[in-house]
Tab-separated table of N, CA and C in Angstrom:
chain	number	residue	atom	x	y	z
V	1	VAL	N	44.713	25.106	17.955
V	1	VAL	CA	44.162	24.293	16.881
V	1	VAL	C	42.808	24.840	16.432
V	2	CYS	N	41.909	25.177	17.351
V	2	CYS	CA	40.569	25.616	16.967
V	2	CYS	C	40.578	26.943	16.224
V	3	LEU	N	41.297	27.934	16.713
V	3	LEU	CA	41.264	29.237	16.060
V	3	LEU	C	41.813	29.156	14.652
V	4	ARG	N	42.897	28.432	14.468
V	4	ARG	CA	43.458	28.267	13.133
V	4	ARG	C	42.457	27.542	12.249
V	5	THR	N	41.877	26.498	12.762
V	5	THR	CA	40.957	25.692	11.976
V	5	THR	C	39.676	26.453	11.671
V	6	MET	N	39.146	27.186	12.638
V	6	MET	CA	37.892	27.894	12.424
V	6	MET	C	38.039	28.956	11.342
V	7	SER	N	39.227	29.523	11.190
V	7	SER	CA	39.386	30.568	10.191
V	7	SER	C	39.623	30.001	8.797
V	8	SER	N	39.877	28.708	8.701
V	8	SER	CA	40.202	28.161	7.384
V	8	SER	C	39.576	26.794	7.115
V	9	TYR	N	38.433	26.491	7.740
V	9	TYR	CA	37.847	25.181	7.509
V	9	TYR	C	37.292	25.094	6.094
V	10	PRO	N	37.328	23.898	5.530
V	10	PRO	CA	36.844	23.750	4.154
V	10	PRO	C	35.321	23.738	4.102
V	11	LEU	N	34.756	24.448	3.134
V	11	LEU	CA	33.309	24.369	2.957
V	11	LEU	C	32.940	23.050	2.304
V	12	ALA	N	33.813	22.519	1.490
V	12	ALA	CA	33.598	21.210	0.886
V	12	ALA	C	34.426	20.207	1.662
V	13	THR	N	33.945	18.993	1.753
V	13	THR	CA	34.656	17.984	2.529
V	13	THR	C	35.757	17.308	1.732
V	14	SER	N	36.051	17.779	0.533
V	14	SER	CA	37.073	17.144	-0.297
V	14	SER	C	38.470	17.300	0.280
V	15	ASP	N	38.665	18.256	1.173
V	15	ASP	CA	39.977	18.474	1.763
V	15	ASP	C	40.220	17.624	3.010
V	16	ARG	N	39.240	16.847	3.409
V	16	ARG	CA	39.383	16.042	4.619
V	16	ARG	C	40.320	14.872	4.369
V	17	PRO	N	40.972	14.369	5.430
V	17	PRO	CA	41.824	13.187	5.270
V	17	PRO	C	41.009	12.015	4.728
V	18	LYS	N	41.611	11.196	3.904
V	18	LYS	CA	40.928	10.050	3.305
V	18	LYS	C	40.724	8.951	4.344
V	19	GLY	N	39.560	8.318	4.283
V	19	GLY	CA	39.252	7.208	5.164
V	19	GLY	C	39.707	5.894	4.558
V	20	SER	N	39.360	4.823	5.251
V	20	SER	CA	39.781	3.511	4.767
V	20	SER	C	38.621	2.534	4.762
V	21	SER	N	37.508	2.940	4.171
V	21	SER	CA	36.360	2.042	4.071
V	21	SER	C	36.688	0.861	3.177
V	22	VAL	N	36.071	-0.261	3.484
V	22	VAL	CA	36.302	-1.480	2.715
V	22	VAL	C	34.978	-2.107	2.338
V	23	ALA	N	35.022	-2.961	1.339
V	23	ALA	CA	33.817	-3.661	0.911
V	23	ALA	C	33.275	-4.494	2.066
V	24	ASN	N	31.947	-4.589	2.127
V	24	ASN	CA	31.268	-5.344	3.154
V	24	ASN	C	31.660	-6.816	3.094
V	25	ALA	N	32.102	-7.337	4.225
V	25	ALA	CA	32.522	-8.737	4.279
V	25	ALA	C	31.325	-9.683	4.437
V	26	THR	N	30.165	-9.134	4.792
V	26	THR	CA	28.984	-9.971	4.962
V	26	THR	C	27.989	-9.647	3.857
V	27	THR	N	26.999	-10.494	3.728
V	27	THR	CA	25.989	-10.249	2.710
V	27	THR	C	24.719	-9.711	3.366
V	28	GLY	N	23.890	-9.101	2.576
V	28	GLY	CA	22.616	-8.601	3.075
V	28	GLY	C	22.464	-7.130	2.801
V	29	PRO	N	21.213	-6.683	2.752
V	29	PRO	CA	20.927	-5.306	2.374
V	29	PRO	C	21.017	-4.294	3.527
V	30	ARG	N	21.189	-4.763	4.742
V	30	ARG	CA	21.121	-3.874	5.896
V	30	ARG	C	22.325	-2.932	5.955
V	31	THR	N	22.041	-1.664	6.283
V	31	THR	CA	23.077	-0.692	6.560
V	31	THR	C	22.980	-0.320	8.031
V	32	TYR	N	24.103	-0.269	8.693
V	32	TYR	CA	24.142	0.032	10.113
V	32	TYR	C	24.628	1.453	10.324
V	33	LEU	N	24.136	2.094	11.379
V	33	LEU	CA	24.580	3.427	11.758
V	33	LEU	C	25.219	3.341	13.133
V	34	ILE	N	26.432	3.816	13.225
V	34	ILE	CA	27.104	3.951	14.515
V	34	ILE	C	27.311	5.440	14.723
V	35	GLY	N	26.635	5.977	15.723
V	35	GLY	CA	26.705	7.414	15.973
V	35	GLY	C	27.248	7.706	17.348
V	36	GLY	N	28.023	8.761	17.427
V	36	GLY	CA	28.559	9.206	18.709
V	36	GLY	C	28.140	10.635	18.979
V	37	ASN	N	27.643	10.891	20.172
V	37	ASN	CA	27.254	12.230	20.592
V	37	ASN	C	28.255	12.675	21.648
V	38	TRP	N	29.042	13.664	21.335
V	38	TRP	CA	30.078	14.119	22.260
V	38	TRP	C	29.520	15.032	23.341
V	39	LYS	N	28.207	15.240	23.316
V	39	LYS	CA	27.520	16.051	24.319
V	39	LYS	C	28.200	17.416	24.445
V	40	SER	N	28.214	17.985	25.629
V	40	SER	CA	28.864	19.280	25.844
V	40	SER	C	30.190	19.038	26.552
V	41	ASN	N	31.016	18.225	25.945
V	41	ASN	CA	32.299	17.853	26.528
V	41	ASN	C	33.428	18.251	25.605
V	42	GLY	N	34.564	18.499	26.196
V	42	GLY	CA	35.786	18.630	25.436
V	42	GLY	C	36.224	20.038	25.117
V	43	THR	N	37.466	20.084	24.696
V	43	THR	CA	38.123	21.311	24.271
V	43	THR	C	38.666	21.068	22.874
V	44	CYS	N	39.184	22.093	22.257
V	44	CYS	CA	39.803	21.908	20.936
V	44	CYS	C	40.899	20.851	21.012
V	45	GLU	N	41.707	20.946	22.049
V	45	GLU	CA	42.820	20.001	22.196
V	45	GLU	C	42.327	18.569	22.399
V	46	SER	N	41.339	18.379	23.272
V	46	SER	CA	40.857	17.021	23.535
V	46	SER	C	40.119	16.451	22.322
V	47	HIS	N	39.406	17.299	21.589
V	47	HIS	CA	38.715	16.818	20.392
V	47	HIS	C	39.705	16.464	19.290
V	48	ALA	N	40.771	17.246	19.150
V	48	ALA	CA	41.795	16.918	18.162
V	48	ALA	C	42.410	15.559	18.483
V	49	ALA	N	42.606	15.271	19.772
V	49	ALA	CA	43.156	13.974	20.175
V	49	ALA	C	42.169	12.840	19.859
V	50	LEU	N	40.881	13.064	20.121
V	50	LEU	CA	39.874	12.043	19.802
V	50	LEU	C	39.776	11.813	18.295
V	51	ILE	N	39.841	12.880	17.535
V	51	ILE	CA	39.780	12.757	16.080
V	51	ILE	C	40.949	11.931	15.574
V	52	LYS	N	42.117	12.108	16.167
V	52	LYS	CA	43.277	11.307	15.780
V	52	LYS	C	43.018	9.821	16.025
V	53	VAL	N	42.377	9.500	17.150
V	53	VAL	CA	42.039	8.097	17.449
V	53	VAL	C	41.131	7.540	16.353
V	54	PHE	N	40.107	8.298	15.971
V	54	PHE	CA	39.198	7.842	14.914
V	54	PHE	C	39.918	7.733	13.569
V	55	ASN	N	40.757	8.705	13.255
V	55	ASN	CA	41.493	8.668	11.990
V	55	ASN	C	42.430	7.472	11.911
V	56	ASP	N	42.981	7.072	13.045
V	56	ASP	CA	43.923	5.953	13.071
V	56	ASP	C	43.242	4.591	13.183
V	57	ALA	N	41.932	4.598	13.394
V	57	ALA	CA	41.192	3.334	13.526
V	57	ALA	C	41.182	2.602	12.193
V	58	GLY	N	40.844	1.355	12.239
V	58	GLY	CA	40.840	0.525	11.039
V	58	GLY	C	39.742	0.883	10.067
V	59	PRO	N	39.651	0.083	9.022
V	59	PRO	CA	38.658	0.332	7.972
V	59	PRO	C	37.228	0.169	8.490
V	60	ILE	N	36.329	0.880	7.832
V	60	ILE	CA	34.896	0.806	8.137
V	60	ILE	C	34.228	0.054	6.998
V	61	PRO	N	33.483	-1.015	7.295
V	61	PRO	CA	32.782	-1.735	6.220
V	61	PRO	C	31.830	-0.805	5.478
V	62	ASP	N	31.652	-1.040	4.196
V	62	ASP	CA	30.830	-0.125	3.396
V	62	ASP	C	29.339	-0.210	3.704
V	63	ASN	N	28.917	-1.155	4.540
V	63	ASN	CA	27.517	-1.187	4.957
V	63	ASN	C	27.324	-0.571	6.343
V	64	VAL	N	28.311	0.223	6.778
V	64	VAL	CA	28.242	0.893	8.073
V	64	VAL	C	28.476	2.387	7.865
V	65	ASP	N	27.550	3.190	8.366
V	65	ASP	CA	27.721	4.638	8.390
V	65	ASP	C	28.160	5.023	9.802
V	66	VAL	N	29.190	5.832	9.898
V	66	VAL	CA	29.667	6.316	11.189
V	66	VAL	C	29.514	7.831	11.193
V	67	ALA	N	28.919	8.359	12.259
V	67	ALA	CA	28.712	9.802	12.385
V	67	ALA	C	29.076	10.242	13.792
V	68	LEU	N	29.778	11.359	13.873
V	68	LEU	CA	30.107	11.962	15.163
V	68	LEU	C	29.396	13.306	15.256
V	69	CYS	N	28.582	13.460	16.297
V	69	CYS	CA	27.876	14.719	16.520
V	69	CYS	C	28.600	15.462	17.635
V	70	VAL	N	29.240	16.549	17.241
V	70	VAL	CA	30.104	17.292	18.155
V	70	VAL	C	29.436	18.613	18.530
V	71	PRO	N	29.895	19.266	19.603
V	71	PRO	CA	29.344	20.589	19.937
V	71	PRO	C	29.508	21.559	18.770
V	72	PHE	N	28.578	22.483	18.634
V	72	PHE	CA	28.595	23.431	17.520
V	72	PHE	C	29.963	24.072	17.313
V	73	ILE	N	30.592	24.504	18.407
V	73	ILE	CA	31.849	25.236	18.255
V	73	ILE	C	32.989	24.365	17.742
V	74	HIS	N	32.820	23.049	17.775
V	74	HIS	CA	33.878	22.149	17.309
V	74	HIS	C	33.577	21.519	15.946
V	75	ILE	N	32.465	21.883	15.328
V	75	ILE	CA	32.135	21.341	14.003
V	75	ILE	C	33.216	21.674	12.975
V	76	PRO	N	33.684	22.924	12.883
V	76	PRO	CA	34.738	23.209	11.894
V	76	PRO	C	36.009	22.389	12.124
V	77	LEU	N	36.362	22.174	13.372
V	77	LEU	CA	37.535	21.355	13.690
V	77	LEU	C	37.342	19.940	13.156
V	78	ALA	N	36.175	19.355	13.441
V	78	ALA	CA	35.904	17.987	12.983
V	78	ALA	C	35.862	17.921	11.457
V	79	LEU	N	35.251	18.909	10.827
V	79	LEU	CA	35.161	18.905	9.369
V	79	LEU	C	36.525	19.027	8.702
V	80	SER	N	37.452	19.676	9.356
V	80	SER	CA	38.759	19.862	8.728
V	80	SER	C	39.746	18.750	9.060
V	81	MET	N	39.533	18.037	10.164
V	81	MET	CA	40.524	17.053	10.589
V	81	MET	C	40.068	15.597	10.481
V	82	LEU	N	38.770	15.339	10.556
V	82	LEU	CA	38.262	13.969	10.607
V	82	LEU	C	38.266	13.325	9.227
V	83	ARG	N	38.642	12.076	9.169
V	83	ARG	CA	38.697	11.370	7.881
V	83	ARG	C	37.328	11.384	7.204
V	84	ASP	N	37.338	11.311	5.889
V	84	ASP	CA	36.130	11.565	5.113
V	84	ASP	C	35.088	10.452	5.116
V	85	ASP	N	35.423	9.281	5.652
V	85	ASP	CA	34.405	8.226	5.720
V	85	ASP	C	33.682	8.213	7.064
V	86	ILE	N	33.913	9.231	7.878
V	86	ILE	CA	33.175	9.425	9.123
V	86	ILE	C	32.457	10.761	9.002
V	87	ALA	N	31.137	10.727	9.090
V	87	ALA	CA	30.332	11.936	8.915
V	87	ALA	C	30.399	12.814	10.155
V	88	VAL	N	30.223	14.096	9.936
V	88	VAL	CA	30.173	15.066	11.032
V	88	VAL	C	28.744	15.566	11.146
V	89	GLY	N	28.235	15.562	12.366
V	89	GLY	CA	26.878	16.017	12.601
V	89	GLY	C	26.807	17.014	13.742
V	90	ALA	N	25.646	17.632	13.864
V	90	ALA	CA	25.384	18.594	14.934
V	90	ALA	C	24.480	17.948	15.979
V	91	GLN	N	24.398	18.599	17.114
V	91	GLN	CA	23.618	18.047	18.214
V	91	GLN	C	22.208	18.616	18.308
V	92	ASN	N	21.910	19.578	17.490
V	92	ASN	CA	20.574	20.147	17.451
V	92	ASN	C	20.522	21.140	16.291
V	93	CYS	N	19.335	21.564	15.942
V	93	CYS	CA	19.183	22.634	14.962
V	93	CYS	C	17.865	23.333	15.235
V	94	GLY	N	17.776	24.546	14.746
V	94	GLY	CA	16.526	25.277	14.861
V	94	GLY	C	15.541	24.763	13.827
V	95	ASN	N	14.285	25.196	13.947
V	95	ASN	CA	13.298	24.795	12.948
V	95	ASN	C	13.104	25.879	11.899
V	96	ASN	N	14.017	26.870	11.882
V	96	ASN	CA	13.977	27.884	10.833
V	96	ASN	C	14.518	27.297	9.540
V	97	THR	N	13.817	27.547	8.456
V	97	THR	CA	14.211	26.983	7.164
V	97	THR	C	14.936	27.988	6.288
V	98	LYS	N	15.135	29.193	6.814
V	98	LYS	CA	15.820	30.232	6.050
V	98	LYS	C	16.576	31.118	7.027
V	99	ASP	N	17.394	32.007	6.483
V	99	ASP	CA	18.101	32.967	7.307
V	99	ASP	C	17.102	33.977	7.863
V	100	GLY	N	17.474	34.626	8.947
V	100	GLY	CA	16.600	35.648	9.503
V	100	GLY	C	16.892	35.899	10.959
V	101	ALA	N	15.974	36.553	11.618
V	101	ALA	CA	16.137	36.946	13.018
V	101	ALA	C	15.762	35.780	13.938
V	102	PHE	N	16.630	34.792	13.964
V	102	PHE	CA	16.433	33.613	14.806
V	102	PHE	C	17.627	33.508	15.752
V	103	THR	N	17.806	34.523	16.583
V	103	THR	CA	18.970	34.622	17.454
V	103	THR	C	19.186	33.340	18.244
V	104	GLY	N	20.418	32.840	18.185
V	104	GLY	CA	20.782	31.640	18.935
V	104	GLY	C	20.453	30.340	18.235
V	105	GLN	N	19.768	30.394	17.113
V	105	GLN	CA	19.394	29.190	16.384
V	105	GLN	C	20.353	28.956	15.216
V	106	ILE	N	20.569	27.718	14.922
V	106	ILE	CA	21.351	27.343	13.744
V	106	ILE	C	20.443	26.479	12.894
V	107	GLY	N	20.151	26.932	11.696
V	107	GLY	CA	19.248	26.213	10.813
V	107	GLY	C	19.915	24.991	10.195
V	108	ALA	N	19.122	23.992	9.894
V	108	ALA	CA	19.642	22.790	9.231
V	108	ALA	C	20.291	23.154	7.901
V	109	HIS	N	19.741	24.154	7.216
V	109	HIS	CA	20.322	24.584	5.942
V	109	HIS	C	21.737	25.131	6.135
V	110	GLN	N	22.000	25.759	7.287
V	110	GLN	CA	23.337	26.267	7.576
V	110	GLN	C	24.295	25.130	7.904
V	111	LEU	N	23.818	24.148	8.643
V	111	LEU	CA	24.647	22.985	8.967
V	111	LEU	C	25.015	22.224	7.699
V	112	LYS	N	24.032	22.052	6.824
V	112	LYS	CA	24.290	21.374	5.552
V	112	LYS	C	25.307	22.152	4.726
V	113	ASP	N	25.208	23.463	4.755
V	113	ASP	CA	26.098	24.314	3.974
V	113	ASP	C	27.568	24.135	4.363
V	114	ILE	N	27.846	23.896	5.642
V	114	ILE	CA	29.244	23.735	6.039
V	114	ILE	C	29.723	22.289	5.971
V	115	GLY	N	28.816	21.353	5.679
V	115	GLY	CA	29.240	19.971	5.503
V	115	GLY	C	28.688	18.960	6.475
V	116	CYS	N	27.816	19.377	7.387
V	116	CYS	CA	27.194	18.412	8.304
V	116	CYS	C	26.154	17.594	7.542
V	117	THR	N	26.134	16.302	7.796
V	117	THR	CA	25.167	15.432	7.136
V	117	THR	C	24.203	14.777	8.123
V	118	TRP	N	24.410	14.988	9.396
V	118	TRP	CA	23.538	14.431	10.428
V	118	TRP	C	23.247	15.515	11.455
V	119	VAL	N	22.107	15.390	12.115
V	119	VAL	CA	21.786	16.253	13.253
V	119	VAL	C	20.869	15.472	14.190
V	120	ILE	N	21.081	15.652	15.472
V	120	ILE	CA	20.243	15.004	16.488
V	120	ILE	C	19.120	15.977	16.837
V	121	VAL	N	17.876	15.534	16.736
V	121	VAL	CA	16.744	16.371	17.140
V	121	VAL	C	15.856	15.567	18.079
V	122	GLY	N	15.225	16.267	19.006
V	122	GLY	CA	14.265	15.637	19.904
V	122	GLY	C	14.875	14.767	20.982
V	123	HIS	N	16.133	15.000	21.335
V	123	HIS	CA	16.721	14.129	22.353
V	123	HIS	C	16.208	14.481	23.736
V	124	SER	N	16.201	13.487	24.613
V	124	SER	CA	15.558	13.609	25.922
V	124	SER	C	16.181	14.691	26.782
V	125	GLU	N	17.479	14.932	26.657
V	125	GLU	CA	18.110	15.953	27.493
V	125	GLU	C	17.525	17.332	27.205
V	126	ALA	N	17.239	17.627	25.960
V	126	ALA	CA	16.635	18.920	25.614
V	126	ALA	C	15.218	19.002	26.154
V	127	ARG	N	14.478	17.915	26.035
V	127	ARG	CA	13.087	17.936	26.508
V	127	ARG	C	13.039	18.047	28.025
V	128	GLU	N	13.873	17.297	28.727
V	128	GLU	CA	13.817	17.268	30.184
V	128	GLU	C	14.604	18.400	30.817
V	129	GLY	N	15.798	18.666	30.333
V	129	GLY	CA	16.669	19.649	30.950
V	129	GLY	C	16.280	21.080	30.687
V	130	PHE	N	15.560	21.322	29.579
V	130	PHE	CA	15.201	22.683	29.232
V	130	PHE	C	13.695	22.912	29.291
V	131	GLY	N	12.995	22.090	30.059
V	131	GLY	CA	11.569	22.297	30.267
V	131	GLY	C	10.703	22.056	29.047
V	132	MET	N	11.161	21.222	28.150
V	132	MET	CA	10.371	20.911	26.958
V	132	MET	C	9.692	19.556	27.133
V	133	ALA	N	9.127	19.319	28.297
V	133	ALA	CA	8.575	18.010	28.620
V	133	ALA	C	7.748	17.453	27.473
V	134	GLY	N	8.168	16.310	27.001
V	134	GLY	CA	7.463	15.651	25.912
V	134	GLY	C	7.791	16.218	24.551
V	135	GLY	N	8.131	17.474	24.497
V	135	GLY	CA	8.473	18.103	23.222
V	135	GLY	C	7.261	18.168	22.310
V	136	LYS	N	7.327	18.988	21.336
V	136	LYS	CA	6.259	19.089	20.353
V	136	LYS	C	6.678	18.326	19.115
V	137	LYS	N	5.937	17.303	18.794
V	137	LYS	CA	6.263	16.476	17.635
V	137	LYS	C	6.329	17.304	16.358
V	138	GLU	N	5.498	18.327	16.274
V	138	GLU	CA	5.489	19.162	15.078
V	138	GLU	C	6.819	19.886	14.886
V	139	ILE	N	7.410	20.356	15.996
V	139	ILE	CA	8.692	21.057	15.909
V	139	ILE	C	9.778	20.100	15.424
V	140	PHE	N	9.807	18.889	15.969
V	140	PHE	CA	10.810	17.915	15.550
V	140	PHE	C	10.610	17.525	14.092
V	141	ALA	N	9.359	17.441	13.679
V	141	ALA	CA	9.079	17.121	12.276
V	141	ALA	C	9.545	18.247	11.360
V	142	GLU	N	9.383	19.495	11.780
V	142	GLU	CA	9.861	20.624	10.981
V	142	GLU	C	11.370	20.606	10.857
V	143	LYS	N	12.070	20.293	11.950
V	143	LYS	CA	13.532	20.231	11.920
V	143	LYS	C	14.017	19.142	10.972
V	144	ARG	N	13.266	18.068	10.869
V	144	ARG	CA	13.649	16.923	10.053
V	144	ARG	C	13.648	17.238	8.558
V	145	LYS	N	12.869	18.220	8.168
V	145	LYS	CA	12.779	18.591	6.755
V	145	LYS	C	14.066	19.205	6.346
């Protein structure tokens, strides 16, 4: 599934399966975000199975944004198989704002280019697990741009 999908994933999300969002049943201006971080778990096969569960789930109210942040290598799979009312996000990005010699980094501009609309930055596992104790607020602010 992954190799086939990686070679032919859509750059535009118009080819994704249609979702089933519905009008908000409640009143009020609040929008809710439900996000899932798949961490460093799964295989192409297991992610395809999870995506099927999400695709088969019921309608999402229009005042709720749902985003799944999957490992980098599974982003094309999610973008090609996940219904279009569930956003696909990344789990991190570099603070580079352009292409260049940033080995191992993926810029937010590159994630946006393939269809990601969310990215997790500054999470505690990166700060604690990779010796970034406390993290630099400036770096996270740069990534946010």
